[in-house]
């Protein structure tokens, strides 16, 4: 289980996260909503280990990130909003970087793993800069899962994508969860949040769990508070 306990984060005098707690078990999906600037991306970067909290701890199977950074990095995959790919390289070369040159492991994933399910193989010879946003997102997820991480953290995975690509990514995430993987994502889209097994709104620096199914108007109301 991945847990965050008593997470505080400030930028200068502005305190963004104020004692936040979260627990995510294998096979589940935690969705986080909230207004712009409320700290969603900050929280995900802390959970991913790319940013440090001022106070609190992040644990995987009761072992802290600080003391087990290598094992944590192997277990947790992170796809930020910004495209992490190298634009002038081909898709194949980007994948090889993430697979650390292990062509056999990359080929296996393209045949039966994340790369196959995300439809990456037909794009291998294309230069990343010439791909659509949806294709780049598929490849980013495949790259992030090169280490077969058990936890996948996604910051606005469906942003600026067409409906078909969004649906394909949702289908992949369901498959990933069914195989025992856990997902943590932020989103502004009801369809994307529909796959979540637990849903939270980030408000005033803390997560508040949403128990009941939200109507579109209720969802909009929460986002505006």
XYZ file of N, CA and C in Angstrom:
675
model
N 0.843 -1.207 0.000
C 0.000 0.000 0.000
C 0.871 1.247 0.000
N 0.455 2.252 -0.763
C 1.152 3.534 -0.776
C 0.395 4.501 0.124
N 1.110 5.140 1.039
C 0.465 6.057 1.978
C 1.235 7.373 2.079
N 0.488 8.423 2.290
C 1.061 9.733 2.599
C 0.484 10.143 3.946
N 1.347 10.567 4.858
C 0.908 10.858 6.220
C 1.385 12.241 6.649
N 0.436 13.110 6.984
C 0.768 14.426 7.527
C 1.634 15.264 6.612
N 1.282 15.315 5.315
C 2.112 16.022 4.332
C 1.860 17.527 4.373
N 2.937 18.270 4.579
C 2.907 19.733 4.525
C 3.857 20.197 3.426
N 3.427 21.203 2.682
C 4.299 21.788 1.665
C 3.998 23.271 1.550
N 5.059 24.064 1.574
C 4.900 25.507 1.426
C 5.863 26.033 0.372
N 5.435 27.122 -0.271
C 6.283 27.865 -1.192
C 6.394 29.273 -0.636
N 7.540 29.576 -0.064
C 7.686 30.852 0.612
C 6.746 30.893 1.814
N 5.888 31.904 1.870
C 4.936 32.014 2.977
C 3.622 31.286 2.696
N 3.460 30.811 1.479
C 2.196 30.174 1.094
C 2.233 28.676 1.387
N 1.364 28.241 2.268
C 1.267 26.825 2.616
C 0.218 26.180 1.711
N 0.659 25.236 0.870
C -0.216 24.614 -0.119
C -0.869 23.353 0.441
N -0.080 22.501 1.079
C -0.598 21.274 1.692
C -0.438 21.380 3.200
N -1.506 20.996 3.916
C -1.548 21.266 5.355
C -1.924 20.011 6.151
N -1.004 19.072 6.226
C -1.253 17.864 6.999
C -2.089 16.850 6.254
N -1.849 16.702 4.995
C -2.653 15.843 4.108
C -2.328 14.370 4.308
N -3.374 13.521 4.250
C -3.224 12.067 4.359
C -3.879 11.396 3.158
N -3.294 10.270 2.714
C -3.866 9.492 1.613
C -3.343 8.065 1.685
N -4.213 7.090 1.395
C -3.817 5.680 1.314
C -4.398 5.084 0.039
N -3.559 4.372 -0.702
C -3.996 3.760 -1.960
C -3.530 2.308 -1.985
N -4.482 1.391 -2.136
C -4.190 -0.036 -2.116
C -4.072 -0.599 -3.532
N -3.402 -1.729 -3.718
C -3.322 -2.367 -5.041
C -4.716 -2.627 -5.606
N -4.852 -2.462 -6.925
C -6.120 -2.728 -7.587
C -7.146 -1.639 -7.470
N -6.757 -0.475 -6.950
C -7.700 0.634 -6.776
C -7.232 1.858 -7.554
N -8.123 2.840 -7.648
C -7.793 4.110 -8.308
C -8.293 5.249 -7.443
N -7.385 6.125 -7.042
C -7.736 7.309 -6.259
C -7.752 8.516 -7.185
N -8.910 9.165 -7.307
C -9.039 10.354 -8.122
C -9.056 11.597 -7.255
N -8.370 12.639 -7.710
C -8.280 13.879 -6.941
C -8.724 15.040 -7.817
N -9.706 15.780 -7.325
C -10.177 16.967 -8.030
C -9.903 18.198 -7.166
N -10.030 19.360 -7.768
C -9.802 20.598 -7.037
C -9.555 21.732 -8.007
N -9.735 22.933 -7.554
C -9.548 24.108 -8.393
C -8.099 24.309 -8.791
N -7.875 25.129 -9.807
C -6.517 25.442 -10.243
C -5.730 26.089 -9.106
N -4.508 25.602 -8.921
C -3.645 26.173 -7.903
C -3.864 25.634 -6.502
N -4.713 24.603 -6.361
C -4.998 24.089 -5.010
C -3.915 23.151 -4.491
N -3.007 22.704 -5.362
C -1.909 21.847 -4.904
C -1.921 20.434 -5.453
N -2.755 20.146 -6.444
C -2.847 18.776 -6.970
C -1.508 18.306 -7.558
N -0.926 19.134 -8.420
C 0.343 18.750 -9.039
C 1.448 18.650 -8.004
N 1.437 19.547 -7.034
C 2.414 19.478 -5.941
C 2.301 18.157 -5.198
N 1.075 17.753 -4.890
C 0.864 16.487 -4.184
C 1.378 15.315 -5.008
N 1.048 15.273 -6.293
C 1.486 14.149 -7.117
C 3.005 14.078 -7.212
N 3.652 15.229 -7.319
C 5.116 15.217 -7.408
C 5.743 14.707 -6.116
N 5.119 14.977 -4.985
C 5.614 14.448 -3.706
C 5.402 12.936 -3.654
N 4.218 12.482 -4.073
C 3.941 11.047 -4.088
C 4.874 10.309 -5.041
N 5.252 10.981 -6.136
C 6.138 10.364 -7.119
C 7.607 10.396 -6.692
N 7.917 11.192 -5.675
C 9.293 11.285 -5.203
C 10.131 12.295 -5.949
N 9.509 13.127 -6.794
C 10.263 14.142 -7.535
C 10.306 15.480 -6.804
N 9.546 15.592 -5.731
C 9.534 16.790 -4.899
C 9.460 16.351 -3.440
N 9.998 17.154 -2.549
C 10.012 16.803 -1.131
C 9.010 17.639 -0.341
N 8.352 16.982 0.592
C 7.460 17.689 1.504
C 8.284 18.402 2.566
N 7.746 19.484 3.115
C 8.410 20.149 4.233
C 8.268 19.354 5.520
N 7.176 18.588 5.581
C 6.919 17.782 6.774
C 5.996 16.627 6.386
N 6.109 15.514 7.111
C 5.298 14.345 6.814
C 6.121 13.278 6.114
N 5.487 12.158 5.787
C 6.231 11.087 5.142
C 5.368 10.344 4.125
N 6.042 9.796 3.117
C 5.415 8.953 2.106
C 5.992 7.556 2.280
N 5.112 6.551 2.321
C 5.549 5.179 2.571
C 5.001 4.226 1.521
N 5.764 3.183 1.256
C 5.320 2.090 0.414
C 5.495 0.810 1.210
N 4.380 0.129 1.471
C 4.405 -1.091 2.289
C 5.097 -0.838 3.622
N 4.756 0.298 4.241
C 5.249 0.704 5.562
C 6.730 1.061 5.596
N 7.349 1.208 4.438
C 8.745 1.628 4.372
C 8.787 3.028 3.760
N 9.498 3.931 4.386
C 9.478 5.326 3.950
C 10.245 5.517 2.648
N 9.768 6.459 1.852
C 10.437 6.820 0.608
C 11.869 7.260 0.881
N 12.061 8.019 1.932
C 13.389 8.570 2.235
C 14.425 7.470 2.434
N 14.030 6.386 3.080
C 14.985 5.315 3.387
C 15.019 4.208 2.336
N 14.080 4.228 1.423
C 14.001 3.160 0.413
C 13.740 3.759 -0.969
N 14.525 4.777 -1.323
C 14.267 5.514 -2.552
C 14.395 4.648 -3.803
N 15.334 3.714 -3.836
C 15.516 2.874 -5.021
C 14.311 1.965 -5.234
N 13.901 1.257 -4.184
C 12.745 0.356 -4.297
C 11.480 1.143 -4.614
N 11.356 2.332 -4.021
C 10.192 3.175 -4.281
C 10.168 3.606 -5.741
N 11.317 4.013 -6.259
C 11.399 4.447 -7.645
C 11.053 3.340 -8.627
N 11.353 2.103 -8.271
C 11.024 0.963 -9.136
C 9.540 0.625 -9.083
N 8.895 0.936 -7.969
C 7.491 0.560 -7.780
C 6.514 1.620 -8.251
N 6.965 2.877 -8.327
C 6.068 3.994 -8.614
C 6.430 4.645 -9.948
N 5.466 4.700 -10.865
C 5.649 5.339 -12.173
C 4.866 6.640 -12.204
N 5.436 7.653 -12.845
C 4.835 8.997 -12.821
C 4.769 9.573 -14.223
N 3.578 10.031 -14.604
C 3.392 10.718 -15.890
C 2.901 12.131 -15.590
N 3.774 13.137 -15.682
C 3.377 14.521 -15.398
C 2.546 15.098 -16.540
N 1.996 16.286 -16.319
C 1.249 16.961 -17.383
C 2.153 17.275 -18.565
N 3.360 17.745 -18.269
C 4.287 18.121 -19.333
C 4.825 16.861 -20.019
N 5.012 16.943 -21.308
C 5.533 15.828 -22.083
C 6.979 15.529 -21.663
N 7.264 14.314 -21.134
C 8.619 13.994 -20.674
C 9.511 13.418 -21.766
N 9.005 13.309 -22.997
C 9.740 12.668 -24.084
C 10.731 13.630 -24.737
N 11.723 13.064 -25.428
C 12.701 13.869 -26.165
C 12.212 13.989 -27.599
N 11.805 15.178 -27.981
C 11.089 15.399 -29.226
C 11.837 15.031 -30.494
N 13.160 15.230 -30.517
C 13.907 14.987 -31.749
C 14.245 13.515 -31.970
N 13.969 12.679 -30.966
C 14.236 11.248 -31.098
C 12.996 10.503 -31.564
N 13.203 9.314 -32.089
C 12.068 8.468 -32.471
C 11.431 7.877 -31.219
N 10.242 7.333 -31.401
C 9.561 6.651 -30.297
C 10.414 5.488 -29.804
N 10.995 4.731 -30.733
C 11.842 3.595 -30.347
C 12.989 4.044 -29.449
N 13.665 5.137 -29.837
C 14.813 5.613 -29.062
C 14.386 6.139 -27.694
N 13.220 6.793 -27.616
C 12.709 7.227 -26.316
C 12.445 6.026 -25.414
N 11.822 5.006 -25.966
C 11.543 3.802 -25.181
C 12.833 3.144 -24.702
N 13.821 3.069 -25.576
C 15.090 2.440 -25.192
C 15.751 3.169 -24.025
N 15.612 4.504 -23.993
C 16.162 5.247 -22.864
C 15.494 4.835 -21.563
N 14.166 4.702 -21.587
C 13.431 4.344 -20.377
C 13.655 2.884 -19.994
N 13.881 2.033 -20.998
C 14.155 0.627 -20.726
C 15.643 0.381 -20.489
N 16.400 1.462 -20.420
C 17.841 1.412 -20.145
C 18.574 0.520 -21.134
N 18.130 0.586 -22.392
C 18.793 -0.171 -23.439
C 18.447 -1.639 -23.513
N 17.524 -2.088 -22.660
C 17.134 -3.501 -22.642
C 16.114 -3.762 -23.756
N 16.610 -4.116 -24.938
C 15.744 -4.309 -26.097
C 14.773 -5.473 -25.906
N 15.208 -6.513 -25.222
C 14.339 -7.671 -25.013
C 13.119 -7.299 -24.174
N 13.347 -6.581 -23.076
C 12.233 -6.175 -22.210
C 11.297 -5.233 -22.956
N 11.880 -4.334 -23.757
C 11.057 -3.403 -24.522
C 10.209 -4.144 -25.543
N 10.786 -5.083 -26.229
C 10.056 -5.856 -27.245
C 8.922 -6.650 -26.614
N 9.168 -7.235 -25.454
C 8.128 -7.998 -24.764
C 6.947 -7.116 -24.397
N 7.234 -5.914 -23.906
C 6.146 -5.005 -23.529
C 5.385 -4.500 -24.754
N 6.091 -4.348 -25.865
C 5.419 -3.917 -27.093
C 4.527 -5.020 -27.660
N 4.834 -6.263 -27.312
C 4.046 -7.386 -27.808
C 2.893 -7.740 -26.877
N 3.127 -7.681 -25.564
C 2.109 -8.166 -24.622
C 1.864 -7.253 -23.426
N 2.667 -6.219 -23.243
C 2.559 -5.379 -22.050
C 1.886 -4.050 -22.300
N 2.320 -3.044 -21.552
C 1.709 -1.722 -21.631
C 1.792 -1.144 -23.037
N 2.943 -1.323 -23.685
C 3.112 -0.789 -25.026
C 2.122 -1.363 -26.018
N 1.842 -2.659 -25.869
C 0.873 -3.307 -26.758
C -0.537 -2.785 -26.513
N -0.932 -2.709 -25.248
C -2.283 -2.277 -24.907
C -2.528 -0.814 -25.255
N -1.463 -0.027 -25.254
C -1.592 1.394 -25.579
C -1.384 1.681 -27.070
N -1.115 0.644 -27.852
C -0.982 0.821 -29.297
C 0.253 1.574 -29.728
N 1.366 1.349 -29.052
C 2.588 2.108 -29.317
C 3.363 1.580 -30.527
N 3.308 0.293 -30.783
C 4.183 -0.342 -31.779
C 4.159 0.318 -33.158
N 3.001 0.710 -33.699
C 2.997 1.326 -35.039
C 3.717 2.675 -35.112
N 4.040 3.261 -33.966
C 4.655 4.591 -33.948
C 6.173 4.553 -33.803
N 6.763 3.371 -33.694
C 8.165 3.239 -33.294
C 9.149 4.054 -34.123
N 8.953 4.142 -35.415
C 9.932 4.824 -36.264
C 9.654 6.314 -36.429
N 8.584 6.798 -35.820
C 8.221 8.203 -35.989
C 8.930 9.087 -34.962
N 9.251 10.295 -35.349
C 9.867 11.264 -34.441
C 8.791 11.829 -33.515
N 9.099 11.903 -32.244
C 8.116 12.322 -31.246
C 7.509 13.689 -31.561
N 8.328 14.629 -32.030
C 7.838 15.974 -32.320
C 6.716 15.990 -33.365
N 6.633 14.941 -34.168
C 5.648 14.892 -35.243
C 4.372 14.147 -34.831
N 4.289 13.747 -33.576
C 3.136 12.988 -33.099
C 2.079 13.910 -32.494
N 0.845 13.431 -32.461
C -0.238 14.166 -31.812
C -0.085 14.087 -30.301
N -0.834 14.931 -29.597
C -0.792 14.913 -28.141
C -1.221 13.572 -27.572
N -2.223 12.947 -28.191
C -2.693 11.654 -27.720
C -1.654 10.567 -27.849
N -0.949 10.565 -28.977
C 0.109 9.573 -29.174
C 1.231 9.770 -28.159
N 1.598 11.030 -27.922
C 2.649 11.316 -26.938
C 2.240 10.835 -25.546
N 0.963 10.997 -25.204
C 0.502 10.560 -23.887
C 0.592 9.042 -23.761
N 0.187 8.319 -24.810
C 0.283 6.856 -24.786
C 1.738 6.419 -24.563
N 2.638 7.050 -25.294
C 4.047 6.692 -25.190
C 4.602 7.055 -23.822
N 4.173 8.197 -23.277
C 4.633 8.617 -21.949
C 4.251 7.589 -20.889
N 3.042 7.059 -20.982
C 2.598 6.044 -20.022
C 3.414 4.771 -20.196
N 3.619 4.366 -21.447
C 4.416 3.161 -21.709
C 5.837 3.324 -21.177
N 6.424 4.505 -21.368
C 7.773 4.769 -20.864
C 7.806 4.724 -19.341
N 6.835 5.370 -18.713
C 6.795 5.411 -17.249
C 6.712 4.016 -16.648
N 6.044 3.107 -17.365
C 5.864 1.739 -16.862
C 6.952 0.783 -17.343
N 8.054 1.343 -17.856
C 9.156 0.505 -18.322
C 9.692 -0.398 -17.214
N 9.620 0.089 -15.976
C 10.086 -0.708 -14.845
C 9.005 -1.563 -14.225
N 7.846 -1.646 -14.906
C 6.704 -2.432 -14.423
C 6.279 -2.004 -13.024
N 6.159 -0.699 -12.836
C 5.749 -0.164 -11.542
C 4.358 -0.627 -11.133
N 4.182 -0.791 -9.838
C 2.898 -1.253 -9.299
C 1.937 -0.103 -9.032
N 2.475 1.125 -9.027
C 1.662 2.313 -8.778
C 1.905 3.300 -9.912
N 0.826 3.787 -10.495
C 0.910 4.696 -11.626
C 0.254 6.016 -11.253
N 1.037 7.099 -11.284
C 0.564 8.433 -10.919
C 0.428 9.272 -12.184
N -0.763 9.804 -12.409
C -1.070 10.516 -13.650
C -1.630 11.902 -13.343
N -0.999 12.921 -13.895
C -1.465 14.294 -13.710
C -2.235 14.706 -14.961
N -3.562 14.796 -14.844
C -4.446 15.174 -15.952
C -4.183 14.336 -17.212
N -4.350 13.020 -17.138
C -4.004 12.171 -18.288
C -4.798 12.448 -19.553
N -6.026 12.942 -19.424
C -6.847 13.158 -20.609
C -6.829 14.571 -21.141
N -6.004 15.443 -20.565
C -6.002 16.854 -20.965
C -5.650 17.009 -22.442
N -6.491 17.723 -23.170
C -6.269 18.081 -24.581
C -6.243 16.883 -25.525
N -6.798 15.751 -25.109
C -6.834 14.569 -25.970
C -8.206 14.416 -26.610
N -8.250 13.713 -27.747
C -9.542 13.464 -28.371
C -10.269 12.346 -27.626
N -11.551 12.197 -27.889
C -12.387 11.263 -27.140
C -11.921 9.819 -27.285
N -11.476 9.439 -28.489
C -11.031 8.068 -28.706
C -9.810 7.738 -27.863
N -8.855 8.679 -27.827
C -7.634 8.451 -27.048
C -7.946 8.391 -25.559
N -8.836 9.268 -25.097
C -9.233 9.242 -23.686
C -9.842 7.897 -23.327
N -10.701 7.389 -24.208
C -11.348 6.099 -23.958
C -10.322 4.978 -23.942
N -9.335 5.029 -24.847
C -8.295 3.997 -24.889
C -7.474 4.002 -23.605
N -7.155 5.191 -23.107
C -6.367 5.285 -21.872
C -7.185 4.773 -20.681
N -8.463 5.092 -20.638
C -9.311 4.571 -19.548
C -9.357 3.047 -19.585
N -9.483 2.486 -20.790
C -9.506 1.020 -20.906
C -8.200 0.422 -20.412
N -7.088 1.069 -20.771
C -5.807 0.555 -20.302
C -5.716 0.612 -18.778
N -6.145 1.720 -18.182
C -6.061 1.862 -16.726
C -6.900 0.807 -16.011
N -8.052 0.470 -16.574
C -8.880 -0.589 -15.984
C -8.154 -1.932 -16.034
N -7.491 -2.202 -17.149
C -6.717 -3.444 -17.285
C -5.565 -3.480 -16.292
N -4.895 -2.345 -16.155
C -3.776 -2.218 -15.218
C -4.238 -2.475 -13.790
N -5.375 -1.920 -13.413
C -5.918 -2.128 -12.070
C -6.354 -3.573 -11.859
N -6.959 -4.171 -12.872
C -7.421 -5.553 -12.766
C -6.253 -6.506 -12.543
N -5.073 -6.118 -13.013
C -3.879 -6.945 -12.828
C -3.194 -6.659 -11.495
N -3.796 -5.789 -10.671
C -3.249 -5.505 -9.350
C -2.537 -4.179 -9.218
N -2.461 -3.422 -10.303
C -1.829 -2.105 -10.227
C -2.747 -1.090 -9.576
N -2.161 -0.056 -9.004
C -2.936 1.027 -8.377
C -2.674 2.323 -9.126
N -3.704 3.154 -9.222
C -3.621 4.406 -9.969
C -3.975 5.578 -9.061
N -3.237 6.656 -9.194
C -3.580 7.926 -8.561
C -3.609 8.957 -9.675
N -4.724 9.643 -9.837
C -4.810 10.604 -10.929
C -5.551 11.869 -10.504
N -5.210 12.953 -11.166
C -5.978 14.189 -11.060
C -6.720 14.379 -12.368
N -7.894 14.968 -12.308
C -8.671 15.157 -13.531
C -9.760 16.192 -13.304
N -10.222 16.772 -14.424
C -11.381 17.654 -14.411
C -12.536 17.030 -15.187
N -12.394 15.752 -15.561
C -13.364 15.125 -16.437
C -14.122 14.002 -15.731
N -15.444 14.074 -15.779
C -16.277 13.085 -15.099
C -16.043 11.687 -15.654
N -15.916 11.540 -16.972
C -15.701 10.218 -17.572
C -14.415 9.592 -17.055
N -13.386 10.381 -16.921
C -12.100 9.887 -16.427
C -12.201 9.480 -14.961
N -12.934 10.272 -14.196
C -13.083 9.989 -12.771
C -14.006 8.803 -12.510
N -14.741 8.374 -13.537
C -15.682 7.264 -13.356
C -14.977 5.947 -13.054
N -13.684 5.823 -13.391
C -12.964 4.584 -13.114
C -12.423 4.538 -11.686
N -12.538 5.666 -10.970
C -11.961 5.754 -9.623
C -12.772 4.945 -8.616
N -12.071 4.269 -7.741
C -12.723 3.541 -6.649
C -12.820 4.399 -5.397
N -12.050 5.470 -5.362
C -12.134 6.445 -4.274
C -11.872 7.821 -4.869
N -12.605 8.805 -4.387
C -12.542 10.138 -4.973
C -12.400 11.183 -3.871
N -11.521 12.159 -4.113
C -11.252 13.193 -3.119
C -11.274 14.571 -3.776
N -11.615 15.564 -2.979
C -11.425 16.951 -3.399
C -10.318 17.529 -2.521
N -9.349 18.174 -3.161
C -8.254 18.825 -2.448
C -8.664 20.272 -2.193
N -8.843 20.581 -0.917
C -9.361 21.893 -0.539
C -8.727 22.324 0.776
N -8.268 23.557 0.803
C -7.630 24.099 2.014
C -6.468 23.232 2.479
N -5.754 22.671 1.512
C -4.539 21.927 1.831
C -4.734 20.502 2.287
N -5.984 20.016 2.277
C -6.245 18.644 2.730
C -7.210 17.942 1.787
N -7.203 16.616 1.842
C -8.106 15.828 1.017
C -9.380 15.507 1.782
N -10.510 15.740 1.127
C -11.811 15.378 1.691
C -12.420 14.310 0.791
N -12.733 13.159 1.356
C -13.268 12.079 0.537
C -14.713 12.359 0.140
N -15.013 12.065 -1.112
C -16.370 12.205 -1.634
C -16.995 10.818 -1.642
N -18.025 10.620 -0.848
C -18.611 9.294 -0.688
C -19.623 8.987 -1.783
N -20.490 9.941 -2.078
C -21.585 9.700 -3.013
C -21.209 10.066 -4.448
N -21.903 9.441 -5.398
C -21.725 9.765 -6.803
C -22.134 11.219 -7.049
N -21.335 11.921 -7.852
C -21.598 13.339 -8.096
C -22.329 13.557 -9.411
N -23.292 14.460 -9.390
C -23.882 14.913 -10.641
C -22.917 15.920 -11.265
N -23.152 16.260 -12.526
C -22.267 17.209 -13.191
C -22.278 18.564 -12.481
N -23.448 19.024 -12.035
C -23.528 20.309 -11.352
C -22.821 20.273 -10.002
N -22.960 19.163 -9.284
C -22.239 19.031 -7.996
C -20.745 19.025 -8.218
N -20.317 18.341 -9.264
C -18.902 18.301 -9.602
C -18.372 19.710 -9.888
N -19.082 20.455 -10.701
C -18.688 21.823 -11.029
C -18.652 22.690 -9.770
N -19.626 22.490 -8.890
C -19.673 23.259 -7.647
C -18.456 23.011 -6.782
N -18.025 21.753 -6.678
C -16.830 21.428 -5.894
C -15.583 22.059 -6.489
N -15.499 22.061 -7.809
C -14.344 22.623 -8.474
C -14.234 24.132 -8.267
N -15.369 24.778 -8.040
C -15.379 26.236 -7.921
C -15.175 26.723 -6.492
N -15.271 25.817 -5.528
C -15.121 26.236 -4.133
C -13.662 26.484 -3.791
